[in-house]
Amino acid sequence: MERSIFNKAPKSPGVYALYGGNTRKKYVAYVGIANNIRQRFFQHFIRRDSSIVTGVSAISLNPEKITEVRWWEFSDEDARYLREAEVVAFDILDPVLRSRAPISPPVQYIANSEEFKSKMEQKFSGEPSGIIKILSYQELISKVFELEKIVKRIK
């Protein structure tokens, strides 16, 4: 996968969701947090050295099956509550896979507070800060065939 498609992702902190499936039947495969969203995408898709894709646990993520990434940016001040925001995102986005880190009582306490929960529900129910669509191999092959037809017509 080419690095440049992730250059549009910010270097800021946030919560992100990885989607699988197609437009008719899209699902949230994984939700995670990052201090640098772009770097985290590189870790998942380019370097493939994140714990969720390396197969260190019984369940892992296959980056080849991801068709879209979305993220919600956080200010530096709000970034100190990323873990709490992730807990709320789990409830709203209902991912197939969740991060393996245990949820500490202080994190759970903040995530369950009505004010914080309401703020995060509004954030994750609204438009994401950004979206990157990732073509499947089948879509890439179709595009190559289309380009070949165009090239043949030009010759």
CSV table of C-alpha atoms in Angstrom, one decimal:
chain,number,residue,atom,x,y,z
A,1,MET,CA,0.0,0.0,0.0
A,2,GLU,CA,1.4,3.4,-0.9
A,3,ARG,CA,2.3,5.7,1.9
A,4,SER,CA,1.0,8.8,0.2
A,5,ILE,CA,-2.7,8.0,0.7
A,6,PHE,CA,-2.1,8.5,4.4
A,7,ASN,CA,-0.4,11.8,4.0
A,8,LYS,CA,-3.8,13.5,4.2
A,9,ALA,CA,-4.2,12.2,7.8
A,10,PRO,CA,-3.2,14.7,10.4
A,11,LYS,CA,-0.3,14.3,12.8
A,12,SER,CA,-2.6,15.3,15.7
A,13,PRO,CA,-4.1,13.1,18.4
A,14,GLY,CA,-7.5,11.5,18.0
A,15,VAL,CA,-9.7,8.4,17.8
A,16,TYR,CA,-9.9,6.5,14.6
A,17,ALA,CA,-12.1,3.7,13.2
A,18,LEU,CA,-11.1,1.2,10.5
A,19,TYR,CA,-13.9,0.0,8.3
A,20,GLY,CA,-14.3,-3.2,6.4
A,21,GLY,CA,-16.9,-4.2,3.8
A,22,ASN,CA,-18.3,-2.3,0.9
A,23,THR,CA,-20.7,0.6,0.6
A,24,ARG,CA,-23.8,-1.6,1.0
A,25,LYS,CA,-22.5,-3.5,4.0
A,26,LYS,CA,-19.9,-1.5,5.8
A,27,TYR,CA,-18.9,-2.3,9.4
A,28,VAL,CA,-16.4,-1.0,12.0
A,29,ALA,CA,-13.6,-3.5,12.2
A,30,TYR,CA,-11.5,-1.7,14.8
A,31,VAL,CA,-11.4,1.5,16.9
A,32,GLY,CA,-8.2,2.9,18.4
A,33,ILE,CA,-6.5,6.0,19.7
A,34,ALA,CA,-3.3,7.7,18.6
A,35,ASN,CA,-1.2,10.6,19.6
A,36,ASN,CA,-0.3,11.0,15.9
A,37,ILE,CA,-3.0,9.6,13.7
A,38,ARG,CA,-0.9,9.6,10.5
A,39,GLN,CA,1.9,7.7,12.2
A,40,ARG,CA,-0.6,5.2,13.6
A,41,PHE,CA,-2.0,4.5,10.1
A,42,PHE,CA,1.6,4.0,8.8
A,43,GLN,CA,2.1,1.5,11.7
A,44,HIS,CA,-1.1,-0.4,10.8
A,45,PHE,CA,-0.9,-0.4,7.0
A,46,ILE,CA,2.7,0.3,5.8
A,47,ARG,CA,5.1,-1.0,8.5
A,48,ARG,CA,2.4,-3.5,9.8
A,49,ASP,CA,4.0,-3.7,13.2
A,50,SER,CA,1.1,-2.7,15.4
A,51,SER,CA,0.0,-5.3,17.9
A,52,ILE,CA,-3.4,-5.7,16.3
A,53,VAL,CA,-2.0,-6.6,12.8
A,54,THR,CA,1.0,-8.7,13.9
A,55,GLY,CA,-1.0,-11.6,15.2
A,56,VAL,CA,0.3,-11.5,18.7
A,57,SER,CA,-3.1,-12.4,20.0
A,58,ALA,CA,-5.8,-14.9,19.1
A,59,ILE,CA,-7.7,-12.3,17.1
A,60,SER,CA,-6.0,-9.9,14.7
A,61,LEU,CA,-6.8,-7.4,12.0
A,62,ASN,CA,-6.1,-8.0,8.3
A,63,PRO,CA,-5.2,-4.6,6.8
A,64,GLU,CA,-6.0,-6.0,3.3
A,65,LYS,CA,-9.7,-6.1,4.3
A,66,ILE,CA,-9.9,-2.5,5.4
A,67,THR,CA,-11.8,-0.3,2.9
A,68,GLU,CA,-12.0,3.0,4.8
A,69,VAL,CA,-10.4,4.8,7.7
A,70,ARG,CA,-12.1,7.7,9.6
A,71,TRP,CA,-10.8,9.8,12.4
A,72,TRP,CA,-11.9,12.4,14.9
A,73,GLU,CA,-9.2,14.9,15.9
A,74,PHE,CA,-8.7,16.1,19.4
A,75,SER,CA,-7.0,19.3,20.6
A,76,ASP,CA,-3.8,18.9,22.6
A,77,GLU,CA,-5.8,19.7,25.8
A,78,ASP,CA,-8.6,17.2,25.1
A,79,ALA,CA,-6.0,14.6,24.0
A,80,ARG,CA,-5.4,13.7,27.7
A,81,TYR,CA,-8.8,12.1,27.6
A,82,LEU,CA,-8.3,9.9,24.5
A,83,ARG,CA,-8.6,6.6,26.4
A,84,GLU,CA,-11.9,7.8,27.9
A,85,ALA,CA,-13.1,8.9,24.4
A,86,GLU,CA,-12.2,5.5,23.0
A,87,VAL,CA,-14.4,3.8,25.6
A,88,VAL,CA,-17.3,5.9,24.5
A,89,ALA,CA,-16.5,5.3,20.8
A,90,PHE,CA,-16.6,1.5,21.5
A,91,ASP,CA,-20.3,1.9,22.6
A,92,ILE,CA,-21.2,4.2,19.7
A,93,LEU,CA,-19.3,2.6,16.8
A,94,ASP,CA,-19.5,-1.0,18.1
A,95,PRO,CA,-16.3,-2.3,16.5
A,96,VAL,CA,-15.7,-6.0,15.9
A,97,LEU,CA,-12.2,-5.6,17.5
A,98,ARG,CA,-11.3,-3.4,20.5
A,99,SER,CA,-8.0,-2.5,21.9
A,100,ARG,CA,-6.8,-5.0,24.4
A,101,ALA,CA,-5.8,-2.5,27.1
A,102,PRO,CA,-7.8,-3.0,30.3
A,103,ILE,CA,-10.1,-0.1,31.2
A,104,SER,CA,-9.0,1.3,34.6
A,105,PRO,CA,-11.6,2.6,37.1
A,106,PRO,CA,-10.6,6.3,36.7
A,107,VAL,CA,-11.0,6.0,32.9
A,108,GLN,CA,-14.3,4.2,33.2
A,109,TYR,CA,-15.5,6.9,35.7
A,110,ILE,CA,-14.8,9.7,33.3
A,111,ALA,CA,-16.2,7.8,30.3
A,112,ASN,CA,-19.4,7.2,32.2
A,113,SER,CA,-19.9,10.8,33.4
A,114,GLU,CA,-22.9,12.3,31.7
A,115,GLU,CA,-21.2,15.5,30.5
A,116,PHE,CA,-18.2,13.7,29.0
A,117,LYS,CA,-20.3,10.9,27.5
A,118,SER,CA,-22.7,13.4,25.9
A,119,LYS,CA,-19.9,15.4,24.4
A,120,MET,CA,-18.2,12.3,22.9
A,121,GLU,CA,-21.5,10.9,21.6
A,122,GLN,CA,-22.1,14.1,19.8
A,123,LYS,CA,-18.5,14.0,18.4
A,124,PHE,CA,-18.7,10.4,17.2
A,125,SER,CA,-22.2,10.6,15.9
A,126,GLY,CA,-21.3,13.6,13.7
A,127,GLU,CA,-19.0,13.9,10.8
A,128,PRO,CA,-15.5,12.6,11.3
A,129,SER,CA,-12.5,15.0,10.9
A,130,GLY,CA,-11.4,13.0,7.9
A,131,ILE,CA,-12.0,9.9,5.7
A,132,ILE,CA,-9.6,8.0,3.5
A,133,LYS,CA,-11.1,5.4,1.2
A,134,ILE,CA,-8.9,2.4,0.4
A,135,LEU,CA,-9.5,0.5,-2.8
A,136,SER,CA,-9.8,-3.2,-2.7
A,137,TYR,CA,-7.7,-5.4,-5.0
A,138,GLN,CA,-10.7,-6.0,-7.2
A,139,GLU,CA,-11.3,-2.2,-7.5
A,140,LEU,CA,-7.6,-1.6,-8.3
A,141,ILE,CA,-7.7,-4.3,-11.0
A,142,SER,CA,-10.8,-2.7,-12.5
A,143,LYS,CA,-9.1,0.7,-12.5
A,144,VAL,CA,-6.0,-0.9,-14.2
A,145,PHE,CA,-8.2,-2.4,-16.9
A,146,GLU,CA,-9.9,1.0,-17.4
A,147,LEU,CA,-6.5,2.7,-17.8
A,148,GLU,CA,-5.3,0.0,-20.2
A,149,LYS,CA,-8.4,0.7,-22.4
A,150,ILE,CA,-7.7,4.4,-22.4
A,151,VAL,CA,-4.0,3.9,-23.3
A,152,LYS,CA,-5.0,1.6,-26.2
A,153,ARG,CA,-7.4,4.2,-27.5
A,154,ILE,CA,-4.7,6.9,-27.4
A,155,LYS,CA,-2.2,4.8,-29.3
